[in-house]
Amino acid sequence: WDNAPYPFTMAAPLDDGYGTPGSNYSHPTVTIPSAMVSYADGQKLYALADAGGAITLASLEETGRDRAPYSAMGPTYYDLRIKPDVVCPGTKIRSAGSDASLTTNQCGGFVEGTYSPILEMTGTSMAAPLCAGAAALVRQYLVEGWHVTGSKDTTRGISPSAALVKAFMIQSGTKMRTADAAGVVRFMDDLGPTNQYGWGLVNLTSVLHFDGSRRIFVRDRAQISYEGAPQHLCLRAGSGNGEHLRVSLVWTDYEGSPYYITQLSNDLDLIMVAPDGSVVYGNHMSTTDSVGGLRKVADKINNAEQITVPSPQSGGMYIVAVRPKWFWETNGPQSYSLVVSGDFAEEASCGFSTNQLCENGCSGHGTCVGSGYCLCDLQYYGEDCSIAAPQLYAGTTRSYEVASGGWTYMYWEVVEAGASFTLEYGGTSDPDFYWSRNRVPSLDISTADFVDYRSGGPKVTRTFNNLAVGTYVLGIFAFCCSGSTGTITLSGSGLTMPPTPPPGPTPS
C-alpha cells in the first residue's frame, strides 16, 4: 500500500530459484510491478520452463471480461426493461469448503474430492456474493466519508440510500465481450447498457478513489416534483487525462401494476447538454421506423440511467439535468440519487435554461414545457417533434416498419359528427395498436381510446361508429423482441378524402 503505484515490495532471492547462488541478485529489496499465482500453477510454470517450453500469458482484457454463455439475458417481459443490472464473476469460483466434520484433516491445496478444503463452483450463486460484497464496500466508502477528498473523514460521511449504492455499482460498470448477431465474441460498441451485461462488469476501482486524483460528485435523496422544473449541474471538464466523464441516475420507483405493460410508475430523464449545445439522453438509446429513420430517444422504461462521454472536450461546459417526465404517483415528490465521476469541476452557474433541454426548439411543431421536454403537436413526434406523422385518408392503405421497443405513428381526420370508420390492421412479430382522439397514445393505456395487444397472425378488421369530430392518432408499438412490419387500411364515411391529384398537362 505504501509503495504506490505498485502494491507489493518483492525481496530479491539469494539464489536463482533452483538452489544455485545468483551473482546478479545484489539488492536486498527491489520495488517492482509484481503478480502472484497459486502454488500449483507456479509448479507447472517451473516444470514448463525446465522443459524449455514457451510460456504464454493470456490477456485478461480478452479472457476475463467474457460474459458467461449460460448467464441469463434481458430484456424483461413485458415492458422491455434492461437486465441484468451489473455482472460479477461467477465462473469457476473457488472458496472454502467443508465436510462438516470436526475430526477430518482438511489441510492442503487440492480442489474437489471428498475431503477437499477448497470448493469450486459456477453460477449466479457465486456472482451474487461478489456483487453484494462490492455493494457493502461502496456503503462503507460513503459512510466513512472517503468520497469527499479520497481520505477517510467520518465527519463528512453519509448514510447512503439503496438508490445511491446502486448508482455507484452501475457507475463502475465496464464493457464485456459477448456474442454479436453473427455469433462473433467481441466488445460491443454501445456507450449505454445492453441486455447482455446491463451496465457492465463491476469494477469499483474505476469510481472509488483514495488519493484525490479523481473527482466524485454525489447527490442523494434529492427530490423533484411532478411537472416541476428540471434540476441541473454545471460541470467544467478538466484538461484531459484520458478519463471518461460519466453520470449515473437511479431512483427507487413505486411498485408497478400487473394491469399495465409498463411497470415504471414515475419517469425521470437524465439529460446532458454538450459544449456544442447538442443533447444526450440517458442510456444512449435509439430507435428507428419507416418514417423518422434512426434517431435517439429518452428512456421511458428503466429507473436507472447513465451517460458516458468517452473523451470530454478540454475545458468544455457540460450541463447535466434531471427532469420529471410523467408520474403515476403525483401526491408527493420523487427522490433520486446521482453520481458523477471523472476529471471535472463543478461551477455554480452556466447560464442554464430549460429551453436547452428541448432539442432544436421542438422544431417549430411543439411546445417546450416547464419540465424541459417537447410536447408535440398531434401530427408530429420524436424527442424534438421533427417527424411528421403520415396521414391516412378514407380508402387508402399505408405500410409501416418499426424497431423492437419503438413507436411509429399515423393519423386521420374525422370531419363529420356521427362518422364511422373501419380499420384493417396487422403486422409481423408482436405489434400493439393504440389509437386516441386528439391526443397521442402511449403505453399508458388510460390515454388510449382503443388498444389491441397482438402477437402477429392474420389481419384484423374493426369498425367504430358514431364518432366525434377530431384528429385520431394511431400508435404502433413493436413489442419484444424484434421489429414489426405491416399495413393499415382505413375506410368509412365522414373522413378526410384523399387530395385530388393536380391536373395533367393540357394537350397542345
XYZ file of C-alpha atoms in Angstrom:
508
model
C 0.000 0.000 0.000
C 2.832 2.366 0.847
C 4.768 1.641 -2.351
C 2.467 3.182 -4.919
C 1.954 2.755 -7.780
C 2.732 -0.926 -7.167
C 1.167 -2.718 -4.245
C 3.944 -5.185 -3.449
C 7.607 -4.970 -2.443
C 9.463 -8.081 -3.555
C 12.606 -9.319 -1.871
C 15.137 -10.402 -4.474
C 16.086 -14.056 -3.982
C 19.584 -15.024 -2.932
C 19.562 -17.843 -5.487
C 18.130 -18.392 -8.923
C 15.116 -20.311 -7.689
C 16.761 -23.677 -8.184
C 19.176 -23.556 -5.247
C 22.078 -22.110 -7.270
C 23.638 -18.902 -5.870
C 22.918 -15.987 -8.169
C 25.583 -13.327 -8.737
C 23.054 -10.901 -10.234
C 20.948 -10.604 -7.078
C 22.835 -7.957 -5.129
C 19.959 -5.758 -3.919
C 18.125 -6.987 -0.793
C 14.820 -5.343 -1.793
C 13.513 -4.073 -5.094
C 10.152 -2.381 -5.645
C 8.794 -3.695 -8.947
C 5.474 -4.481 -10.555
C 4.518 -7.942 -9.401
C 1.815 -10.556 -9.524
C 1.021 -13.767 -7.695
C -0.052 -17.199 -8.882
C -1.126 -20.242 -6.929
C 1.458 -22.768 -5.735
C 0.069 -25.386 -8.115
C 0.263 -23.039 -11.115
C 3.750 -21.978 -10.073
C 4.906 -25.603 -10.096
C 3.504 -26.000 -13.591
C 5.381 -22.888 -14.760
C 8.624 -24.215 -13.227
C 8.183 -27.562 -14.974
C 7.431 -25.897 -18.306
C 10.474 -23.640 -18.015
C 12.710 -26.611 -17.115
C 11.487 -28.417 -20.210
C 12.314 -25.440 -22.413
C 8.672 -24.825 -23.306
C 7.198 -21.464 -24.215
C 5.188 -19.625 -21.543
C 2.302 -17.558 -22.890
C 0.281 -15.278 -20.633
C -3.284 -14.730 -21.781
C -4.587 -11.169 -21.620
C -7.279 -10.552 -19.030
C -8.638 -7.961 -21.439
C -9.665 -10.784 -23.721
C -10.489 -13.618 -21.313
C -11.508 -12.052 -18.011
C -14.333 -9.960 -19.427
C -16.283 -12.516 -21.429
C -19.939 -12.887 -20.486
C -20.631 -16.465 -19.476
C -22.819 -18.080 -22.162
C -25.090 -19.622 -19.518
C -25.789 -16.257 -17.865
C -29.368 -15.034 -18.364
C -30.034 -12.027 -20.585
C -32.752 -9.391 -20.832
C -34.960 -7.669 -21.600
C -37.777 -8.239 -19.137
C -41.140 -9.361 -20.345
C -43.446 -7.346 -20.773
C -42.003 -3.843 -20.628
C -38.502 -4.471 -22.046
C -36.511 -3.189 -19.063
C -32.746 -3.711 -19.249
C -31.495 -6.744 -17.340
C -29.161 -7.687 -15.796
C -28.156 -4.508 -13.964
C -24.489 -5.450 -13.480
C -22.247 -8.502 -13.811
C -19.857 -10.058 -11.295
C -17.533 -13.089 -11.741
C -19.340 -16.385 -11.244
C -17.440 -18.994 -13.250
C -15.143 -21.482 -11.513
C -15.102 -19.522 -8.274
C -13.031 -21.185 -5.537
C -13.795 -20.744 -1.878
C -13.568 -22.636 1.397
C -15.312 -25.971 1.540
C -16.123 -28.203 4.468
C -17.342 -31.740 5.012
C -18.937 -30.560 8.285
C -16.686 -32.878 10.336
C -14.633 -31.581 13.284
C -12.191 -34.504 13.080
C -11.387 -34.504 9.352
C -7.961 -33.234 8.355
C -8.814 -30.797 5.576
C -5.425 -29.072 5.231
C -3.951 -28.899 1.756
C -4.291 -27.156 -1.559
C -6.253 -29.651 -3.618
C -9.632 -28.873 -5.153
C -12.714 -31.087 -5.173
C -12.676 -34.595 -3.764
C -14.315 -35.905 -0.617
C -12.059 -34.095 1.843
C -11.158 -31.047 -0.210
C -10.828 -27.797 1.769
C -11.393 -25.819 -1.434
C -14.625 -25.928 -3.400
C -15.025 -24.750 -6.995
C -18.478 -23.802 -8.211
C -20.109 -21.858 -11.047
C -23.351 -19.900 -11.278
C -25.230 -16.832 -10.119
C -24.917 -18.137 -6.551
C -21.205 -17.374 -6.921
C -21.677 -13.999 -8.614
C -24.269 -12.676 -6.152
C -21.938 -12.678 -3.088
C -19.257 -10.824 -5.063
C -21.756 -8.146 -6.121
C -23.115 -7.969 -2.559
C -19.602 -7.561 -1.192
C -18.897 -4.777 -3.682
C -22.106 -3.006 -2.621
C -21.055 -3.314 1.035
C -17.700 -1.707 0.191
C -19.493 1.151 -1.561
C -21.611 1.735 1.526
C -18.555 1.705 3.822
C -16.764 4.102 1.460
C -19.612 6.619 1.749
C -20.297 6.168 5.464
C -16.629 6.802 6.247
C -16.506 9.878 4.013
C -13.821 8.755 1.558
C -15.743 10.185 -1.401
C -15.056 13.814 -0.473
C -11.255 14.021 -0.754
C -10.098 10.430 -1.138
C -9.182 10.214 2.549
C -11.221 8.854 5.401
C -13.270 11.583 7.087
C -16.198 10.218 9.093
C -17.383 13.761 9.883
C -18.321 14.089 6.202
C -19.692 10.597 5.772
C -23.251 9.918 4.682
C -25.699 7.067 5.170
C -26.423 6.217 1.519
C -29.800 5.214 0.166
C -30.173 1.968 -1.745
C -30.527 4.044 -4.911
C -27.140 5.700 -4.337
C -25.395 2.366 -3.741
C -26.909 1.056 -6.978
C -25.822 4.230 -8.771
C -22.206 3.583 -7.704
C -22.448 -0.031 -8.837
C -23.610 0.808 -12.354
C -21.211 3.779 -12.440
C -18.374 1.271 -12.061
C -19.547 -0.945 -14.935
C -17.058 -1.772 -17.686
C -17.712 -3.266 -21.113
C -17.647 -7.007 -21.634
C -17.187 -9.281 -24.601
C -20.285 -11.071 -25.782
C -21.535 -12.761 -28.929
C -22.972 -10.440 -31.572
C -25.764 -11.322 -34.010
C -23.278 -13.268 -36.149
C -22.015 -15.265 -33.160
C -18.672 -13.439 -33.026
C -17.470 -12.790 -29.460
C -16.304 -9.184 -29.242
C -16.595 -5.983 -27.236
C -19.845 -4.199 -28.004
C -19.699 -0.626 -29.309
C -22.590 0.570 -27.158
C -21.983 3.526 -24.849
C -25.104 2.620 -22.938
C -26.211 -0.602 -21.237
C -27.031 -3.781 -23.124
C -29.321 -6.722 -22.471
C -26.281 -8.991 -22.489
C -24.485 -7.499 -19.480
C -26.506 -4.493 -18.299
C -24.308 -1.577 -17.285
C -21.255 -3.831 -17.247
C -18.761 -5.752 -15.146
C -18.445 -4.231 -11.666
C -15.041 -2.538 -11.299
C -15.045 -0.301 -8.223
C -11.503 0.943 -8.864
C -12.882 2.888 -11.836
C -15.006 5.026 -9.490
C -13.736 4.951 -5.905
C -10.550 6.922 -5.226
C -8.187 7.154 -2.273
C -5.639 9.776 -3.349
C -7.738 12.712 -4.557
C -6.828 12.080 -8.204
C -10.450 11.617 -9.255
C -13.464 13.818 -8.656
C -16.710 12.300 -7.400
C -19.943 14.253 -7.100
C -22.724 12.693 -5.046
C -26.342 13.782 -4.700
C -28.539 11.536 -2.566
C -32.245 11.655 -1.726
C -32.769 14.748 -3.875
C -36.441 15.420 -4.573
C -38.127 16.523 -7.766
C -41.822 17.233 -8.256
C -44.246 16.223 -10.968
C -44.389 18.953 -13.624
C -41.663 20.744 -11.688
C -38.580 22.413 -13.115
C -35.567 20.272 -14.037
C -32.589 20.233 -11.665
C -29.123 20.720 -13.134
C -25.375 20.709 -12.545
C -22.693 22.743 -14.318
C -19.557 20.656 -14.922
C -16.371 22.095 -16.401
C -14.248 19.346 -17.960
C -10.587 19.207 -16.971
C -7.548 19.492 -19.197
C -7.931 15.898 -20.311
C -6.317 12.926 -18.620
C -7.841 10.226 -20.793
C -10.609 9.513 -18.273
C -14.221 9.494 -19.390
C -16.886 11.679 -17.804
C -19.749 9.548 -16.514
C -23.062 10.313 -14.804
C -25.493 7.770 -13.310
C -29.045 8.452 -12.113
C -31.048 5.944 -10.044
C -34.342 6.285 -8.220
C -36.410 3.866 -6.141
C -39.670 3.732 -8.041
C -43.127 2.953 -6.747
C -44.487 -0.535 -7.286
C -45.819 -1.426 -10.728
C -49.152 -2.971 -11.649
C -49.948 -6.252 -13.425
C -52.694 -4.418 -15.321
C -50.251 -2.340 -17.368
C -47.456 -3.212 -19.778
C -45.103 -0.557 -18.478
C -44.031 -1.077 -14.879
C -42.330 2.305 -14.430
C -44.520 4.473 -12.202
C -42.544 7.721 -12.125
C -40.362 8.526 -15.114
C -37.284 10.736 -14.733
C -34.892 11.593 -17.550
C -31.132 12.094 -17.311
C -30.003 14.603 -19.941
C -26.662 16.168 -20.805
C -26.126 19.319 -22.873
C -22.696 19.173 -24.514
C -20.493 22.243 -25.101
C -21.780 22.472 -28.688
C -25.407 22.548 -27.474
C -26.271 19.014 -28.588
C -28.433 16.926 -26.267
C -27.571 13.439 -24.988
C -30.217 11.227 -23.351
C -29.676 8.739 -20.533
C -28.660 5.201 -21.565
C -27.811 6.387 -25.103
C -30.932 4.742 -26.531
C -32.076 4.890 -30.136
C -34.973 3.660 -32.247
C -35.939 3.598 -35.898
C -39.074 3.464 -38.008
C -40.000 3.807 -41.667
C -40.957 7.469 -41.252
C -38.380 9.061 -38.955
C -35.415 6.759 -39.553
C -32.724 6.173 -36.910
C -32.891 8.646 -34.030
C -32.019 8.992 -30.353
C -34.753 8.724 -27.723
C -35.138 9.289 -23.999
C -35.500 6.182 -21.819
C -39.129 5.636 -20.778
C -38.894 2.209 -19.110
C -35.892 1.991 -16.732
C -35.350 3.556 -13.302
C -31.578 3.722 -13.845
C -29.947 5.889 -16.498
C -26.348 6.657 -17.393
C -24.444 8.958 -19.755
C -20.794 8.400 -20.675
C -18.593 10.911 -22.507
C -15.519 8.914 -23.615
C -13.309 11.946 -24.383
C -14.632 15.163 -22.819
C -13.717 18.424 -24.515
C -10.921 20.051 -22.529
C -12.380 22.986 -20.605
C -15.820 22.385 -22.078
C -19.010 23.055 -20.117
C -21.288 20.036 -19.696
C -24.750 20.629 -18.243
C -26.285 17.622 -16.511
C -30.023 17.777 -15.837
C -32.680 15.590 -14.248
C -36.192 16.286 -15.489
C -39.578 14.837 -14.429
C -41.328 13.380 -17.478
C -44.521 11.840 -16.124
C -45.651 10.489 -12.753
C -48.278 7.959 -11.826
C -47.771 8.797 -8.162
C -48.328 12.548 -8.069
C -49.098 13.019 -4.372
C -45.502 13.824 -3.474
C -42.048 14.383 -4.950
C -39.830 11.595 -6.314
C -36.450 11.051 -4.622
C -33.406 10.252 -6.736
C -29.648 9.704 -6.435
C -26.894 10.924 -8.754
C -23.196 10.089 -9.129
C -20.652 11.881 -11.346
C -17.047 10.774 -11.791
C -14.172 11.899 -13.989
C -11.959 14.936 -14.461
C -14.259 17.909 -13.870
C -15.006 20.855 -11.606
C -18.486 21.887 -10.549
C -19.364 25.527 -11.219
C -22.158 27.481 -9.586
C -23.639 28.884 -12.789
C -23.578 28.179 -16.508
C -26.496 30.197 -17.873
C -28.792 27.189 -17.866
C -32.239 27.477 -19.416
C -34.977 24.845 -19.587
C -35.184 25.505 -23.331
C -31.739 23.914 -23.721
C -33.299 20.531 -22.954
C -35.912 20.917 -25.708
C -33.832 19.893 -28.667
C -33.991 22.105 -31.768
C -36.609 24.279 -30.084
C -39.143 21.486 -30.691
C -38.617 22.093 -34.431
C -41.485 24.577 -34.540
C -44.006 21.740 -34.103
C -44.426 21.623 -30.332
C -44.128 23.451 -27.025
C -41.201 23.303 -24.600
C -42.974 22.753 -21.280
C -41.625 23.873 -17.914
C -40.223 20.441 -17.059
C -37.896 20.622 -20.063
C -39.380 18.386 -22.755
C -41.216 18.927 -26.042
C -44.982 18.467 -26.096
C -45.509 17.807 -29.803
C -48.407 18.865 -31.959
C -50.706 15.945 -32.769
C -49.317 15.366 -36.255
C -45.651 15.276 -35.142
C -43.485 13.053 -32.969
C -39.888 12.446 -31.898
C -37.986 13.981 -28.980
C -37.705 17.238 -30.935
C -41.094 16.979 -32.740
C -39.301 16.888 -36.093
C -41.056 13.842 -37.580
C -44.299 14.444 -39.479
C -46.686 11.532 -38.998
C -48.224 10.367 -42.288
C -51.941 10.998 -42.771
C -54.404 8.243 -43.603
C -57.287 9.104 -45.906
C -60.537 7.233 -46.489
C -59.954 4.325 -48.841
C -56.155 4.296 -48.522
C -53.536 1.876 -47.158
C -50.185 2.660 -45.559
C -47.345 0.364 -44.619
C -45.177 0.729 -41.534
C -41.907 -0.586 -40.114
C -40.684 -0.061 -36.543
C -37.862 -1.450 -34.400
C -38.465 -3.519 -31.252
C -39.333 -1.295 -28.316
C -40.070 1.630 -30.636
C -43.115 3.561 -31.794
C -44.387 4.788 -35.132
C -47.475 6.943 -35.686
C -50.050 7.918 -38.305
C -53.306 9.864 -38.081
C -56.619 10.565 -39.814
C -59.276 13.261 -39.508
C -62.970 12.732 -38.711
C -64.683 15.807 -40.186
C -68.370 14.959 -39.648
C -70.093 14.169 -36.347
C -71.515 10.654 -36.171
C -68.989 9.333 -38.668
C -67.853 5.729 -38.773
C -64.635 4.106 -39.931
C -63.161 0.677 -40.384
C -59.529 -0.202 -39.683
C -57.850 -3.246 -41.150
C -54.501 -3.763 -39.480
C -51.839 -6.338 -38.747
C -48.115 -6.925 -38.764
C -45.249 -9.317 -38.240
C -43.743 -10.241 -34.886
C -45.592 -8.681 -31.942
C -47.132 -5.270 -32.691
C -49.557 -3.487 -30.363
C -52.054 -0.951 -31.754
C -53.373 2.087 -29.872
C -55.471 4.984 -31.099
C -56.684 8.105 -29.329
C -58.766 11.104 -30.287
C -56.997 14.480 -30.037
C -54.002 13.094 -28.144
C -51.024 10.844 -28.753
C -51.360 7.321 -27.306
C -48.645 5.661 -25.246
C -48.075 2.571 -23.093
C -50.193 4.348 -20.502
C -53.423 2.750 -21.731
C -55.506 5.327 -19.889
C -54.555 7.764 -22.678
C -55.883 5.452 -25.425
C -59.453 5.158 -26.690
C -58.695 1.766 -28.225
C -55.990 -0.842 -27.531
C -55.299 -4.169 -29.248
C -52.409 -6.273 -27.954
C -51.463 -8.673 -30.708
C -48.878 -11.348 -31.423
C -48.714 -11.289 -35.192
C -51.085 -13.501 -37.094
C -53.695 -12.546 -39.728
C -55.016 -9.038 -40.176
C -57.918 -7.842 -38.059
C -60.824 -5.671 -39.206
C -62.683 -3.466 -36.707
C -65.455 -0.913 -37.252
C -66.192 2.065 -35.000
C -69.449 4.043 -35.211
C -70.946 7.365 -34.112
C -67.598 9.094 -33.720
C -66.882 12.675 -32.728
C -65.047 15.140 -34.938
C -61.330 15.289 -34.271
C -57.810 14.099 -35.060
C -57.356 10.375 -34.440
C -53.762 9.299 -33.808
C -52.720 5.666 -34.227
C -49.620 4.500 -32.364
C -47.946 1.189 -33.230
C -45.583 -0.238 -30.631
C -43.243 -3.103 -31.575
C -43.187 -5.413 -28.602
C -40.482 -7.900 -27.593
C -38.154 -8.852 -29.159
C -37.870 -7.969 -32.834
C -39.159 -5.251 -35.143
C -42.537 -5.299 -36.869
C -43.733 -4.516 -40.388
C -47.325 -4.341 -41.571
C -50.102 -2.315 -43.185
C -53.026 -0.170 -42.070
C -56.138 0.353 -44.231
C -58.780 2.997 -43.436
C -62.280 3.192 -44.899
C -65.555 4.817 -43.852
C -67.701 7.918 -44.017
C -67.227 11.398 -42.594
C -63.448 11.143 -43.068
C -60.990 13.302 -44.954
C -60.770 12.092 -48.533
C -57.509 11.779 -50.456
C -56.391 15.025 -52.038
C -57.268 15.430 -55.681
C -54.171 14.974 -57.813
C -53.163 18.035 -59.817
C -54.375 18.071 -63.396
C -52.029 16.813 -66.047
C -50.568 18.994 -68.771
C -53.058 20.397 -71.284
C -52.606 18.835 -74.725
C -51.267 21.334 -77.216
